[in-house]
Coordinates of C-alpha atoms in Angstrom, one line a residue:
M23 CA 0.0 0.0 0.0
E24 CA 1.2 3.5 -0.8
V25 CA -0.8 4.9 2.2
S26 CA -1.5 2.8 5.3
V27 CA -3.4 3.6 8.6
L28 CA -2.5 2.2 12.0
L29 CA -3.9 3.0 15.4
H30 CA -1.4 4.0 18.1
D31 CA -1.5 1.9 21.3
R32 CA -2.5 3.8 24.4
Y33 CA -0.3 3.8 27.5
V34 CA 2.8 2.4 25.7
P35 CA 5.8 4.4 27.1
P36 CA 7.2 6.8 24.5
F37 CA 10.4 5.6 22.8
Y38 CA 12.4 7.3 20.1
H39 CA 12.3 5.8 16.7
S40 CA 12.4 6.7 13.0
L41 CA 10.8 5.4 9.8
K42 CA 11.7 5.2 6.2
F43 CA 8.3 6.7 5.4
I44 CA 6.4 10.0 6.1
K45 CA 4.2 9.7 9.1
I46 CA 1.2 11.8 10.1
V47 CA 0.1 11.4 13.7
Y48 CA -3.5 12.6 14.1
A49 CA -5.4 13.1 17.4
L50 CA -8.8 11.7 16.4
R51 CA -10.1 11.5 20.0
G52 CA -8.4 13.1 22.9
G53 CA -4.8 14.2 22.6
F54 CA -1.2 12.9 22.7
F55 CA 2.3 14.0 23.6
F56 CA 4.8 14.4 20.8
Y57 CA 8.6 14.2 21.5
L58 CA 11.4 15.5 19.4
R59 CA 15.1 16.1 20.1
E60 CA 16.1 19.7 19.4
N61 CA 19.7 20.7 19.7
G62 CA 20.4 17.6 21.7
Q63 CA 17.6 18.3 24.2
D64 CA 14.3 16.5 24.5
R65 CA 11.3 18.6 23.7
R66 CA 7.7 17.6 24.6
M67 CA 4.7 19.1 22.9
Q68 CA 1.1 18.5 23.7
M69 CA -1.3 18.0 20.8
G70 CA -5.0 18.4 21.3
E71 CA -7.9 16.7 19.7
G72 CA -8.0 17.4 16.0
D73 CA -4.3 18.4 15.8
F74 CA -1.7 16.4 13.9
A75 CA 2.1 16.2 13.3
I76 CA 3.8 15.5 10.0
I77 CA 7.1 13.7 10.5
P78 CA 9.6 13.3 7.7
P79 CA 11.5 10.0 7.1
E80 CA 14.5 9.3 9.3
V81 CA 13.5 11.9 12.0
S82 CA 13.8 10.4 15.5
Q83 CA 10.6 11.1 17.4
A84 CA 8.2 9.6 19.9
V85 CA 4.4 9.7 20.7
F86 CA 2.6 9.0 23.9
T87 CA -1.2 8.6 24.3
R88 CA -2.3 8.3 27.9
D89 CA -5.9 9.5 28.1
E90 CA -8.7 6.9 28.5
G91 CA -10.7 6.8 25.3
A92 CA -8.1 8.6 23.3
V93 CA -7.7 7.5 19.7
T94 CA -4.4 8.4 17.9
V95 CA -4.1 7.5 14.2
N96 CA -0.8 7.0 12.4
I97 CA -1.0 7.6 8.6
I98 CA 2.0 6.2 6.9
I99 CA 2.9 7.5 3.4
K100 CA 5.6 6.5 0.9
R101 CA 7.9 9.4 0.2
S102 CA 7.5 9.0 -3.6
T103 CA 3.7 9.0 -3.2
F104 CA 3.7 12.3 -1.3
G105 CA 6.1 13.8 -3.9
E106 CA 3.8 12.9 -6.8
A107 CA 0.6 14.0 -5.1
F108 CA 1.9 17.4 -3.9
Y109 CA 4.4 18.3 -6.5
S110 CA 2.6 21.6 -7.4
L111 CA 2.6 22.6 -3.7
L112 CA 6.4 22.4 -3.7
M113 CA 6.8 25.2 -6.2
E114 CA 5.3 27.7 -3.7
N115 CA 8.0 30.0 -2.2
D116 CA 7.2 29.9 1.6
D117 CA 8.2 28.2 4.8
I118 CA 5.7 25.3 4.4
S119 CA 6.9 24.4 0.9
D120 CA 10.5 24.7 2.2
F121 CA 9.6 22.1 4.9
F122 CA 8.2 19.8 2.3
W123 CA 11.3 20.1 0.0
Q124 CA 13.5 19.2 3.0
M125 CA 11.2 16.3 3.8
L126 CA 11.5 14.9 0.3
Y127 CA 15.1 15.5 -0.4
S128 CA 17.1 16.0 2.8
K129 CA 18.6 12.9 4.4
R130 CA 19.6 14.9 7.5
N131 CA 16.2 16.3 8.4
E132 CA 15.5 16.9 12.1
R133 CA 12.2 18.7 12.0
A134 CA 8.5 18.1 12.1
L135 CA 5.5 20.1 11.2
L136 CA 2.7 20.6 13.8
V137 CA -0.8 21.5 12.6
R138 CA -3.1 22.9 15.3
C139 CA -6.5 22.3 13.7
G140 CA -8.6 22.1 16.8
Q141 CA -11.8 20.2 16.5
D142 CA -12.3 20.6 12.8
E143 CA -15.3 18.3 12.3
R144 CA -14.8 18.0 8.5
L145 CA -11.2 16.8 9.1
Q146 CA -12.2 14.4 11.8
R147 CA -14.9 12.9 9.5
L148 CA -12.3 12.6 6.8
V149 CA -9.8 10.7 9.0
L150 CA -12.7 8.5 10.3
E151 CA -13.5 7.6 6.6
M152 CA -9.8 6.9 6.0
C153 CA -9.7 4.6 9.0
A154 CA -12.8 2.8 7.8
E155 CA -11.2 2.3 4.4
G156 CA -7.7 1.4 5.6
L157 CA -8.6 -0.7 8.7
L158 CA -12.0 -2.2 8.2
D159 CA -12.7 -2.6 4.5
R160 CA -10.8 -5.6 3.1
T161 CA -12.8 -5.8 -0.2
G162 CA -12.0 -4.5 -3.6
S163 CA -8.7 -4.2 -5.6
T164 CA -5.4 -3.0 -4.2
A165 CA -5.2 -0.4 -7.0
G166 CA -8.6 1.1 -6.1
K167 CA -7.8 1.2 -2.4
N168 CA -4.4 2.9 -3.1
L169 CA -6.2 5.5 -5.2
M170 CA -8.8 6.2 -2.4
M171 CA -6.2 6.4 0.3
K172 CA -4.1 8.8 -1.7
G173 CA -7.3 10.9 -2.3
Y174 CA -8.0 11.0 1.4
V175 CA -4.4 12.3 2.1
M176 CA -4.8 15.0 -0.6
L177 CA -8.1 16.1 0.9
L178 CA -6.5 16.1 4.4
F179 CA -3.7 18.3 3.3
G180 CA -5.9 20.5 1.1
R181 CA -8.3 21.2 3.9
A182 CA -5.5 21.9 6.4
M183 CA -3.7 24.2 4.0
K184 CA -6.9 26.1 3.1
E185 CA -8.3 26.5 6.6
H186 CA -5.3 26.1 9.0
S187 CA -2.1 27.4 7.3
G188 CA -1.8 30.0 10.0
E189 CA -1.7 27.3 12.7
M190 CA 1.2 25.3 11.2
E191 CA 4.5 25.4 13.1
S192 CA 7.8 23.8 12.1
V193 CA 9.7 22.5 15.2
G194 CA 13.2 21.0 15.5
H195 CA 16.7 21.9 14.5
L196 CA 17.5 23.7 11.2
S197 CA 21.1 24.7 10.5
E198 CA 22.0 27.5 8.1
A199 CA 23.3 24.9 5.6
D200 CA 20.0 23.0 5.8
A201 CA 18.0 26.2 5.1
V202 CA 19.7 26.7 1.7
L203 CA 18.7 23.3 0.4
P204 CA 15.0 24.0 -0.6
E205 CA 16.0 27.2 -2.5
M206 CA 18.7 25.2 -4.4
V207 CA 16.5 22.2 -5.2
R208 CA 13.7 24.6 -6.3
Y209 CA 16.1 26.4 -8.6
I210 CA 17.2 23.1 -10.2
R211 CA 13.6 22.1 -10.6
G212 CA 12.6 25.5 -12.2
N213 CA 15.5 25.4 -14.7
Y214 CA 15.9 21.7 -15.3
T215 CA 16.1 22.1 -19.1
T216 CA 19.2 24.2 -19.1
V217 CA 20.8 24.2 -15.6
T218 CA 24.4 23.0 -15.2
L219 CA 26.5 22.6 -12.1
P220 CA 28.8 25.6 -13.1
E221 CA 25.7 27.8 -13.6
L222 CA 24.2 26.6 -10.3
A223 CA 27.6 27.5 -8.6
R224 CA 27.6 31.0 -10.1
H225 CA 24.0 31.6 -9.1
F226 CA 24.6 30.7 -5.4
G227 CA 28.1 32.2 -5.3
R228 CA 29.8 28.9 -4.4
S229 CA 32.5 26.7 -6.0
E230 CA 31.4 23.7 -8.1
G231 CA 33.3 21.4 -5.8
Y232 CA 31.5 22.8 -2.7
L233 CA 28.0 22.5 -4.3
S234 CA 28.7 19.0 -5.6
R235 CA 29.7 17.9 -2.1
Y236 CA 26.9 19.8 -0.4
I237 CA 24.1 18.3 -2.6
R238 CA 25.4 14.8 -2.1
R239 CA 25.8 15.3 1.7
E240 CA 22.3 16.8 2.2
T241 CA 20.3 14.6 -0.2
G242 CA 22.4 11.5 -0.7
K243 CA 22.1 12.1 -4.5
T244 CA 24.4 13.8 -7.0
F245 CA 23.5 16.9 -8.9
R246 CA 23.3 14.9 -12.1
F247 CA 20.9 12.4 -10.5
L248 CA 18.7 15.2 -9.1
L249 CA 18.6 16.8 -12.5
K250 CA 17.7 13.5 -14.2
E251 CA 14.9 12.9 -11.7
F252 CA 13.3 16.3 -12.4
R253 CA 13.6 15.7 -16.2
M254 CA 12.1 12.3 -15.9
K255 CA 9.1 13.5 -13.9
Q256 CA 8.3 16.1 -16.6
A257 CA 8.9 13.5 -19.3
V258 CA 6.3 11.1 -17.9
Q259 CA 3.8 13.9 -17.5
M260 CA 4.2 14.7 -21.2
L261 CA 4.0 11.1 -22.3
E262 CA 0.8 10.7 -20.3
N263 CA -0.9 13.9 -21.1
S264 CA 0.2 15.0 -24.6
S265 CA 0.5 13.6 -28.1
C266 CA 4.1 14.8 -28.5
S267 CA 6.5 12.3 -30.1
V268 CA 9.3 10.8 -27.9
E269 CA 11.8 13.1 -29.8
E270 CA 9.7 16.1 -28.9
V271 CA 9.5 15.1 -25.3
A272 CA 13.2 14.5 -25.1
A273 CA 13.9 18.0 -26.5
A274 CA 11.3 19.6 -24.2
V275 CA 12.9 18.3 -21.0
G276 CA 16.5 19.3 -22.0
Y277 CA 18.0 16.3 -23.9
A278 CA 19.7 17.2 -27.2
D279 CA 20.9 13.6 -27.5
I280 CA 17.9 11.2 -28.0
S281 CA 20.0 8.1 -27.1
C282 CA 20.9 9.7 -23.7
F283 CA 17.2 10.3 -23.1
Y284 CA 16.3 6.7 -23.9
R285 CA 19.1 5.4 -21.6
N286 CA 18.1 7.6 -18.7
F287 CA 14.4 6.8 -19.1
R288 CA 15.2 3.0 -19.1
E289 CA 17.4 3.4 -16.0
S290 CA 14.5 5.2 -14.2
F291 CA 11.5 3.1 -15.3
S292 CA 13.0 -0.2 -16.6
M293 CA 11.1 0.3 -20.0
T294 CA 11.2 2.5 -23.1
P295 CA 9.2 5.8 -23.3
M296 CA 6.8 4.1 -25.8
Q297 CA 6.3 1.1 -23.6
Y298 CA 5.5 3.5 -20.7
R299 CA 3.0 5.5 -22.8
S300 CA 1.3 2.3 -24.0
I301 CA 0.9 1.0 -20.4
R302 CA -0.4 4.3 -19.1
S303 CA -2.8 4.6 -22.0
R304 CA -4.3 1.2 -21.2
I305 CA -4.6 2.1 -17.5
S306 CA -6.4 5.4 -18.3
I307 CA -8.9 3.6 -20.5

């Protein structure tokens, strides 16, 4: 499953742990305590009914639910699923989109996002429906369930962004070096057809060697890999939603050499662009 729902056990003592996935902890009934280490110190935050925390992969954190009758819901999301669903949100230039950029691309993230929604009944009903679909309903196809669960997550974030953006608070440690990453990744994404490492270095006033090491240290990926990732994302969008030829798609995403485009596409998706388009066409029908 791309999105899964689990109930958090009451009274279990809090213990620090991290996941390979994005986790949303939602206070469906009652509240919970959320723990995060900040600058080497334990920080405890109380979350009330209707509030939730968004925790990036690899972030060490803990949750404690102690109230009788409290129901705390863990929503587990694949990083790739989140990136696909909220790609347009990432292009906004604000603190929230910066947090999401770091969540998707930084391997040294130490922050979480707290959303103080209060008792928003529409959000509560939405999470109840998500629990019913994810925990109780065992019927239907996996593909259909995946689609529904992704839809619920998008509605959850959409409602929270629309009604409660002023109640979002980023907590945890953020170094000066970490703060630059979203701006840099956003620049690569916005100029993926033409950007080069020397141009990126000039734009940010750094040496090529420093930027190359910085990107690899912060993301675990090379500049070349990040650039290929952004180009491939746009390429599949064009293959799915346009009638452009493969050659036109390759040129549009920055490849002058068609053989290089084919090679990178096969490395990313284990198939040719035409095979990808054929499969996606059958799925859409």
